[in-house]
C-alpha positions as semicolon CSV with decimal commas, in nm:
position;residue;x (nm);y (nm);z (nm)
1;X;1,230;-3,461;5,044
2;X;1,191;-3,585;4,689
3;X;0,862;-3,321;4,637
4;X;1,106;-3,034;4,752
5;X;1,382;-3,126;4,549
6;X;1,155;-3,122;4,224
7;X;0,995;-2,768;4,353
8;X;1,395;-2,648;4,386
9;X;1,458;-2,789;4,003
10;X;1,142;-2,564;3,888
11;X;1,253;-2,241;4,060
12;X;1,612;-2,259;3,946
13;X;1,479;-2,305;3,587
14;X;1,253;-1,995;3,666
15;X;1,507;-1,798;3,803
16;X;1,763;-1,893;3,538
17;X;1,501;-1,949;3,259
18;X;1,514;-2,212;3,006
19;X;1,781;-2,144;2,781
20;X;1,967;-2,487;2,895
21;X;2,167;-2,714;2,691
22;X;1,952;-2,967;2,523
23;X;2,111;-3,237;2,730
24;X;2,049;-3,063;3,017
25;X;1,698;-2,988;2,939
26;X;1,660;-3,384;2,898
27;X;1,800;-3,446;3,226
28;X;1,590;-3,186;3,411
29;X;1,317;-3,272;3,251
30;X;1,340;-3,684;3,364
31;X;1,403;-3,550;3,711
32;X;1,092;-3,368;3,727
33;X;0,893;-3,624;3,578
34;X;1,031;-3,894;3,822
35;X;1,021;-3,677;4,116
36;X;0,697;-3,503;4,090
37;X;0,447;-3,760;3,929
38;X;0,195;-3,624;4,187
39;X;0,108;-3,346;3,948
40;X;0,085;-3,583;3,642
41;X;-0,308;-3,653;3,701
42;X;-0,414;-3,282;3,742
43;X;-0,231;-3,206;3,441
44;X;-0,433;-3,450;3,257
45;X;-0,731;-3,346;3,381
46;X;-0,634;-2,985;3,254
47;X;-0,567;-3,106;2,935
48;X;-0,914;-3,282;2,842
49;X;-1,074;-2,930;2,969
50;X;-0,864;-2,737;2,720
51;X;-0,944;-3,004;2,442
52;X;-1,318;-2,983;2,523
53;X;-1,324;-2,597;2,507
54;X;-1,087;-2,575;2,194
55;X;-1,331;-2,810;2,020
56;X;-1,632;-2,543;2,110
57;X;-1,447;-2,291;1,985
58;X;-1,324;-2,429;1,683
59;X;-1,675;-2,571;1,611
60;X;-1,825;-2,198;1,694
61;X;-1,575;-2,007;1,437
62;X;-1,651;-2,259;1,181
63;X;-1,998;-2,204;1,185
64;X;-1,932;-1,812;1,167
65;X;-1,712;-1,868;0,888
66;X;-2,005;-2,074;0,704
67;X;-2,250;-1,806;0,770
68;X;-2,044;-1,492;0,638
69;X;-1,955;-1,741;0,305
70;X;-2,321;-1,745;0,253
71;X;-2,396;-1,401;0,306
72;X;-2,092;-1,329;0,060
73;X;-2,240;-1,563;-0,215
74;X;-2,623;-1,441;-0,200
75;X;-2,526;-1,093;-0,174
76;X;-2,255;-1,076;-0,486
77;X;-2,486;-1,337;-0,676
78;X;-2,160;-1,566;-0,682
79;X;-2,272;-1,894;-0,842
80;X;-2,097;-2,237;-0,746
81;X;-1,987;-2,477;-1,010
82;X;-2,205;-2,781;-0,999
83;X;-2,117;-3,108;-1,175
84;X;-2,316;-3,161;-1,512
85;X;-2,478;-2,775;-1,505
86;X;-2,152;-2,544;-1,529
87;X;-2,160;-2,596;-1,883
88;X;-2,481;-2,580;-2,015
89;X;-2,574;-2,264;-1,795
90;X;-2,293;-2,063;-1,873
91;X;-2,307;-2,154;-2,217
92;X;-2,685;-2,089;-2,234
93;X;-2,654;-1,731;-2,051
94;X;-2,347;-1,643;-2,288
95;X;-2,563;-1,725;-2,614
96;X;-2,848;-1,525;-2,494
97;X;-2,617;-1,197;-2,361
98;X;-2,464;-1,198;-2,718
99;X;-2,764;-1,259;-2,941
100;X;-2,822;-0,988;-3,178
101;X;-2,500;-0,795;-3,053
102;X;-2,255;-0,887;-3,300
103;X;-2,077;-1,117;-3,058
104;X;-2,181;-1,425;-3,256
105;X;-1,870;-1,620;-3,292
106;X;-1,661;-1,408;-3,102
107;X;-1,551;-1,525;-2,764
108;X;-1,352;-1,358;-2,507
109;X;-1,092;-1,599;-2,388
110;X;-0,869;-1,486;-2,075
111;X;-0,517;-1,547;-2,149
112;X;-0,354;-1,830;-1,968
113;X;-0,038;-1,609;-1,872
114;X;-0,048;-1,271;-1,838
115;X;0,173;-1,043;-2,097
116;X;0,480;-0,936;-2,002
117;X;0,604;-0,554;-2,121
118;X;0,979;-0,530;-2,102
119;X;1,171;-0,210;-2,089
120;X;1,259;-0,074;-2,419
121;X;1,457;0,209;-2,581
122;X;1,338;0,526;-2,648
123;X;1,556;0,771;-2,891
124;X;1,498;1,113;-2,739
125;X;1,716;1,374;-2,862
126;X;2,015;1,474;-2,601
127;X;1,868;1,823;-2,535
128;X;1,564;2,063;-2,596
129;X;1,843;2,310;-2,766
130;X;1,819;2,071;-3,056
131;X;1,447;2,104;-3,066
132;X;1,323;2,256;-3,378
133;X;0,984;2,337;-3,415
134;X;0,772;2,353;-3,721
135;X;0,709;2,700;-3,834
136;X;0,451;2,626;-4,072
137;X;0,226;2,327;-4,083
138;X;0,165;2,325;-4,464
139;X;0,034;1,973;-4,442
140;X;-0,249;2,031;-4,193
141;X;-0,585;2,109;-4,312
142;X;-0,718;2,443;-4,270
143;X;-1,052;2,521;-4,188
144;X;-1,242;2,715;-3,897
145;X;-1,413;2,589;-3,608
146;X;-1,645;2,818;-3,372
147;X;-1,834;2,659;-3,096
148;X;-2,195;2,656;-2,983
149;X;-2,170;2,898;-2,662
150;X;-2,550;2,904;-2,558
151;X;-2,844;2,729;-2,640
152;X;-3,193;2,897;-2,606
153;X;-3,508;2,711;-2,559
154;X;-3,691;2,801;-2,877
155;X;-3,949;2,505;-2,810
156;X;-4,066;2,661;-2,507
157;X;-4,007;2,320;-2,328
158;X;-4,068;2,348;-1,932
159;X;-3,846;2,080;-1,860
160;X;-3,542;2,222;-2,044
161;X;-3,237;2,171;-1,848
162;X;-2,912;2,332;-1,956
163;X;-2,611;2,070;-2,014
164;X;-2,244;2,159;-2,055
165;X;-2,241;1,940;-2,354
166;X;-2,561;2,110;-2,462
167;X;-2,863;1,928;-2,644
168;X;-2,676;1,811;-2,971
169;X;-2,923;1,642;-3,215
170;X;-2,852;1,352;-3,456
171;X;-2,880;1,535;-3,742
172;X;-2,637;1,814;-3,599
173;X;-2,425;1,555;-3,496
174;X;-2,388;1,403;-3,849
175;X;-2,308;1,722;-3,967
176;X;-2,048;1,783;-3,746
177;X;-1,800;1,491;-3,888
178;X;-1,738;1,692;-4,223
179;X;-1,402;1,849;-4,165
180;X;-1,505;2,214;-4,315
181;X;-1,590;2,544;-4,159
182;X;-1,880;2,538;-3,918
183;X;-2,008;2,584;-3,573
184;X;-2,021;2,276;-3,334
185;X;-2,113;2,160;-3,012
186;X;-1,797;2,103;-2,805
187;X;-1,841;2,117;-2,404
188;X;-1,887;2,455;-2,241
189;X;-2,235;2,550;-2,342
190;X;-2,446;2,758;-2,156
191;X;-2,818;2,797;-2,102
192;X;-3,061;3,069;-2,168
193;X;-2,998;3,440;-2,019
194;X;-3,053;3,414;-1,655
195;X;-3,013;3,012;-1,594
196;X;-2,741;2,843;-1,387
197;X;-2,386;2,772;-1,509
198;X;-2,354;2,407;-1,651
199;X;-2,025;2,366;-1,469
200;X;-1,647;2,360;-1,511
201;X;-1,634;2,710;-1,348
202;X;-1,280;2,849;-1,302
203;X;-1,153;3,159;-1,133
204;X;-1,096;3,481;-1,338
205;X;-0,717;3,513;-1,251
206;X;-0,661;3,097;-1,363
207;X;-0,856;3,196;-1,693
208;X;-0,594;3,448;-1,753
209;X;-0,312;3,255;-1,720
210;X;-0,436;2,976;-1,916
211;X;-0,492;3,228;-2,204
212;X;-0,108;3,310;-2,197
213;X;0,002;2,971;-2,264
214;X;0,170;2,836;-2,559
215;X;0,264;2,476;-2,466
216;X;0,051;2,288;-2,195
217;X;0,115;1,998;-1,988
218;X;-0,191;1,910;-1,824
219;X;-0,357;1,655;-1,592
220;X;-0,651;1,651;-1,319
221;X;-0,795;1,471;-1,004
222;X;-1,147;1,500;-0,936
223;X;-1,343;1,370;-0,594
224;X;-1,024;1,269;-0,436
225;X;-0,981;0,968;-0,655
226;X;-0,581;0,980;-0,669
227;X;-0,253;1,094;-0,515
228;X;-0,063;1,402;-0,636
229;X;0,235;1,318;-0,861
230;X;0,457;1,616;-0,937
231;X;0,690;1,597;-1,247
232;X;1,033;1,543;-1,190
233;X;1,197;1,879;-1,156
234;X;1,535;1,774;-1,221
235;X;1,438;1,619;-1,570
236;X;1,259;1,922;-1,693
237;X;1,494;2,198;-1,850
238;X;1,475;2,541;-1,755
239;X;1,340;2,642;-2,105
240;X;1,037;2,439;-2,031
241;X;0,983;2,550;-1,706
242;X;0,981;2,918;-1,815
243;X;0,779;2,826;-2,119
244;X;0,588;2,547;-2,064
245;X;0,270;2,549;-1,853
246;X;0,229;2,267;-1,600
247;X;-0,183;2,264;-1,474
248;X;-0,306;2,048;-1,245
249;X;-0,722;2,080;-1,223
250;X;-0,854;1,971;-0,892
251;X;-1,191;2,020;-0,730
252;X;-1,243;2,131;-0,383
253;X;-1,299;1,837;-0,237
254;X;-0,938;1,693;-0,363
255;X;-0,756;2,034;-0,239
256;X;-0,875;1,980;0,070
257;X;-0,765;1,614;0,098
258;X;-0,420;1,717;-0,067
259;X;-0,354;1,979;0,199
260;X;-0,448;1,774;0,475
261;X;-0,151;1,514;0,334
262;X;0,090;1,829;0,280
263;X;0,057;1,928;-0,067
264;X;0,018;2,314;0,020
265;X;0,023;2,583;-0,222
266;X;0,265;2,867;-0,245
267;X;0,175;3,223;-0,271
268;X;0,157;3,193;-0,637
269;X;-0,101;2,880;-0,617
270;X;0,190;2,636;-0,723
271;X;0,274;2,260;-0,590
272;X;0,576;2,218;-0,723
273;X;0,592;2,250;-1,093
274;X;0,214;2,216;-1,106
275;X;0,005;2,560;-1,132
276;X;-0,327;2,452;-0,913
277;X;-0,635;2,552;-1,091
278;X;-0,960;2,491;-0,906
279;X;-1,297;2,422;-1,088
280;X;-1,601;2,466;-0,917
281;X;-1,936;2,329;-1,012
282;X;-1,854;2,007;-1,164
283;X;-2,057;1,936;-1,505
284;X;-2,104;1,547;-1,441
285;X;-2,194;1,342;-1,136
286;X;-1,949;1,093;-1,304
287;X;-1,582;1,199;-1,205
288;X;-1,459;0,984;-1,473
289;X;-1,673;1,199;-1,736
290;X;-1,606;1,510;-1,591
291;X;-1,193;1,387;-1,655
292;X;-1,266;1,391;-2,033
293;X;-1,315;1,773;-2,032
294;X;-0,962;1,860;-1,965
295;X;-0,823;1,554;-2,137
296;X;-1,032;1,628;-2,483
297;X;-1,073;1,969;-2,450
298;X;-0,735;2,161;-2,409
299;X;-0,813;2,361;-2,708
300;X;-1,064;2,514;-2,547
301;X;-0,915;2,562;-2,223
302;X;-0,601;2,694;-2,357
303;X;-0,714;2,886;-2,632
304;X;-0,380;3,039;-2,737
305;X;-0,158;2,721;-2,724
306;X;-0,020;2,578;-3,001
307;X;0,059;2,214;-2,853
308;X;-0,060;2,022;-2,558
309;X;0,036;1,701;-2,337
310;X;-0,245;1,512;-2,144
311;X;-0,114;1,285;-1,848
312;X;-0,346;1,042;-1,642
313;X;-0,322;1,115;-1,299
314;X;-0,155;0,796;-1,232
315;X;0,160;0,924;-1,408
316;X;0,460;1,084;-1,343
317;X;0,640;1,310;-1,593
318;X;1,005;1,229;-1,569
319;X;1,106;1,391;-1,953
320;X;1,094;1,729;-2,067
321;X;0,766;1,818;-2,263
322;X;0,993;1,953;-2,578
323;X;1,164;1,644;-2,608
324;X;0,798;1,440;-2,618
325;X;0,642;1,709;-2,869
326;X;0,973;1,656;-3,069
327;X;0,943;1,252;-3,080
328;X;0,604;1,216;-3,119
329;X;0,455;1,509;-3,315
330;X;0,772;1,708;-3,482
331;X;0,996;1,407;-3,596
332;X;0,707;1,248;-3,820
333;X;0,489;1,495;-3,900
334;X;0,196;1,436;-3,681
335;X;-0,093;1,643;-3,523
336;X;-0,200;1,370;-3,270
337;X;-0,019;1,142;-3,119
338;X;-0,153;0,817;-2,897
339;X;-0,083;0,463;-2,816
340;X;-0,260;0,176;-2,871
341;X;-0,384;-0,062;-2,560
342;X;-0,128;-0,287;-2,429
343;X;-0,315;-0,607;-2,446
344;X;-0,667;-0,519;-2,654
345;X;-0,684;-0,430;-3,015
346;X;-1,069;-0,493;-3,091
347;X;-1,347;-0,309;-2,966
348;X;-1,567;-0,615;-2,931
349;X;-1,308;-0,704;-2,694
350;X;-1,299;-0,392;-2,518
351;X;-1,657;-0,414;-2,477
352;X;-1,666;-0,752;-2,310
353;X;-1,406;-0,669;-2,076
354;X;-1,594;-0,325;-1,982
355;X;-1,897;-0,568;-1,885
356;X;-1,712;-0,858;-1,713
357;X;-1,545;-0,563;-1,484
358;X;-1,866;-0,404;-1,430
359;X;-1,693;-0,072;-1,545
360;X;-2,040;0,055;-1,660
361;X;-2,397;-0,008;-1,683
362;X;-2,444;-0,324;-1,939
363;X;-2,739;-0,187;-2,130
364;X;-2,568;0,164;-2,175
365;X;-2,276;-0,005;-2,345
366;X;-2,513;-0,209;-2,528
367;X;-2,668;0,086;-2,645
368;X;-2,356;0,259;-2,754
369;X;-2,222;-0,045;-2,922
370;X;-2,510;-0,149;-3,101
371;X;-2,575;0,209;-3,249
372;X;-2,181;0,215;-3,367
373;X;-2,195;-0,158;-3,544
374;X;-2,536;-0,016;-3,713
375;X;-2,313;0,329;-3,831
376;X;-2,054;0,103;-3,985
377;X;-1,792;0,005;-3,722
378;X;-1,654;-0,350;-3,786
379;X;-1,395;-0,577;-3,589
380;X;-1,048;-0,494;-3,584
381;X;-0,820;-0,730;-3,856
382;X;-0,467;-0,683;-3,825
383;X;-0,434;-0,897;-4,157
384;X;-0,575;-0,654;-4,329
385;X;-0,339;-0,408;-4,481
386;X;-0,560;-0,152;-4,550
387;X;-0,676;-0,079;-4,190
388;X;-0,629;0,259;-4,079
389;X;-0,534;0,224;-3,714
390;X;-0,282;-0,044;-3,615
391;X;-0,565;-0,082;-3,291
392;X;-0,904;0,003;-3,236
393;X;-0,844;0,036;-2,877
394;X;-0,632;0,326;-2,754
395;X;-0,447;0,356;-2,397
396;X;-0,557;0,685;-2,325
397;X;-0,367;0,794;-2,021
398;X;-0,076;1,022;-2,237
399;X;-0,206;1,198;-2,562
400;X;0,009;1,452;-2,733
401;X;-0,143;1,687;-2,970
402;X;-0,076;1,996;-3,228
403;X;-0,395;2,226;-3,203
404;X;-0,437;2,215;-3,537
405;X;-0,818;2,222;-3,690
406;X;-0,847;1,858;-3,755
407;X;-0,691;1,729;-3,431
408;X;-0,926;2,028;-3,231
409;X;-1,232;1,840;-3,476
410;X;-1,164;1,525;-3,382
411;X;-1,105;1,590;-3,006
412;X;-1,469;1,771;-3,016
413;X;-1,580;1,462;-3,184
414;X;-1,461;1,194;-2,934
415;X;-1,581;1,434;-2,638
416;X;-1,936;1,453;-2,848
417;X;-1,937;1,109;-2,795
418;X;-1,851;1,071;-2,438
419;X;-2,105;1,305;-2,338
420;X;-2,371;1,145;-2,520
421;X;-2,294;0,792;-2,456
422;X;-2,053;0,601;-2,199
423;X;-1,765;0,800;-1,999
424;X;-1,566;0,475;-2,153
425;X;-1,360;0,640;-2,419
426;X;-1,197;0,346;-2,539
427;X;-1,547;0,244;-2,679
428;X;-1,576;0,537;-2,888
429;X;-1,208;0,626;-3,027
430;X;-1,213;0,416;-3,309
431;X;-1,560;0,496;-3,469
432;X;-1,487;0,861;-3,395
433;X;-1,160;0,838;-3,594
434;X;-1,289;0,561;-3,877
435;X;-1,578;0,803;-3,914
436;X;-1,428;1,131;-3,937
437;X;-1,179;0,958;-4,214
438;X;-1,471;0,805;-4,388
439;X;-1,656;1,145;-4,420
440;X;-1,341;1,331;-4,560
441;X;-1,149;1,072;-4,757
442;X;-0,903;1,353;-4,935
443;X;-0,842;1,543;-4,599
444;X;-0,599;1,348;-4,432
445;X;-0,540;1,344;-4,030
446;X;-0,202;1,267;-3,932
447;X;-0,239;1,043;-3,608
448;X;0,016;0,891;-3,472
449;X;-0,063;0,582;-3,279
450;X;0,250;0,431;-3,194
451;X;0,195;0,043;-3,149
452;X;0,444;-0,019;-2,879
453;X;0,297;0,102;-2,574
454;X;0,579;-0,035;-2,340
455;X;0,795;0,196;-2,501
456;X;0,604;0,507;-2,404
457;X;0,444;0,430;-2,077
458;X;0,402;0,153;-1,866
459;X;0,069;0,060;-1,715
460;X;-0,053;-0,161;-1,481
461;X;-0,155;-0,481;-1,632
462;X;-0,499;-0,624;-1,544
463;X;-0,322;-0,839;-1,262
464;X;-0,165;-0,572;-1,090
465;X;-0,526;-0,330;-1,134
466;X;-0,657;-0,589;-0,901
467;X;-0,433;-0,553;-0,669
468;X;-0,454;-0,146;-0,661
469;X;-0,090;-0,134;-0,786
470;X;0,074;0,088;-1,032
471;X;0,350;0,122;-1,181
472;X;0,601;0,456;-1,222
473;X;0,923;0,385;-1,464
474;X;1,199;0,580;-1,401
475;X;1,445;0,670;-1,648
476;X;1,797;0,587;-1,672
477;X;2,086;0,562;-1,937
478;X;2,336;0,769;-2,116
479;X;2,273;1,040;-2,295
480;X;2,158;0,913;-2,636
481;X;1,963;0,613;-2,487
482;X;1,718;0,637;-2,243
483;X;1,541;0,310;-2,083
484;X;1,253;0,262;-1,888
485;X;1,264;0,082;-1,570
486;X;0,950;-0,004;-1,358
487;X;0,920;0,091;-1,004
488;X;0,602;-0,039;-0,833
489;X;0,412;0,214;-0,602
490;X;0,068;0,181;-0,435
491;X;-0,207;0,349;-0,658
492;X;-0,542;0,525;-0,639
493;X;-0,840;0,385;-0,798
494;X;-0,594;0,249;-1,064
495;X;-0,633;0,314;-1,322
496;X;-0,574;0,208;-1,465
497;X;-0,273;0,344;-1,593
498;X;0,066;0,502;-1,501
499;X;0,315;0,670;-1,639
500;X;0,500;0,829;-1,901
501;X;0,885;0,846;-1,953
502;X;1,081;0,783;-2,199
């Protein structure tokens, strides 16, 4: 009778669920424990069996975790800090790697707290109707630049291989730094008659369209390395939509991926405001180096253009291009505008950071850096009032330029450094600019390197990059004041960088 009562209680709990008041739950539990002690021993035996199985499983998974950790440490060559050894070994390794490289007395210290970049005010004009383009750039240097179109194998070298950047000798390179009438290497170099194309092949229709552009906004995505970010159409004036070319360079792999994601070109070849231009036969295996072609050589891709704006693919245009040109070029009489890096200002720091993050082959970085030091590159000294730049490290994801002779010369020189050495253009910027100024002391180059990166573009800092986030600013404010507000989005490779929008 008693066991029957216990079974009835359990059946009632099953039928009505376990949602009893605490008091009833306690009373019922005591009744079951009192009237159903016969099940107690079996529950104890099951509990012991479960405990033994749990211990075995726990031991097994701890062993698996230990094996995986050892494999990770061995594959990635991670060294554990050991007492009494860490300081001496790390110091010895650092001393050996920096010996003879110009790093003596210079130590890269990781900041304890990440720098914060707050929104700030950028005073653009109220409307493009108020923009006045300078008619005659009377202050800019005037000379003629022609470009090497084809290289012949005059020496009869059997292993001669045509290159997009050509085969510029060091002697030829040295001469190109003089601002004068000259013919120089600047990409798009063909090989001897009958040799294959050196790359960056465009359709004839696209070339015809690009020849008609006078003001250009351009970007690129190669190797499916990023998402397509369209300019915010409502922020672009009707004037700019009719008179500015918005060109996005893509390779065939990227356009296939974008099409699968729903970004399909219309009948005129546009996706939103972007005119899609397909690049075939990429000139470099390194996609980053290939991206320097539209970044630096817009004056060659758009031969009729007077002005151009370069945006990294991590950036979304939120501001009218004419307002950008007025603010960065027209207002202060500049012919080239680029921001300094938001954290680093010395090339020494940039070299160490590239090595620390394995951005490029260390030996190649050392070769380039040693060459620059031997040719006069010194450390950035912010206390020196005669320093020609506010920073030696640029944030190159946003470039505004007039296609003047000095601007075109500087762009070609910078591209040639990227072609000759590493594709890390931040390593070669200061060297190229300073050498150009040193070779032409009486010929000014009006470069506007704005100091506060956060006032123009917002970039993912190192911590955010590690997590694969980029930031896109939203523009808000009154007609006379525009503020940047950061909006977090999932990014691609990162990029490193992100967005401009005043």
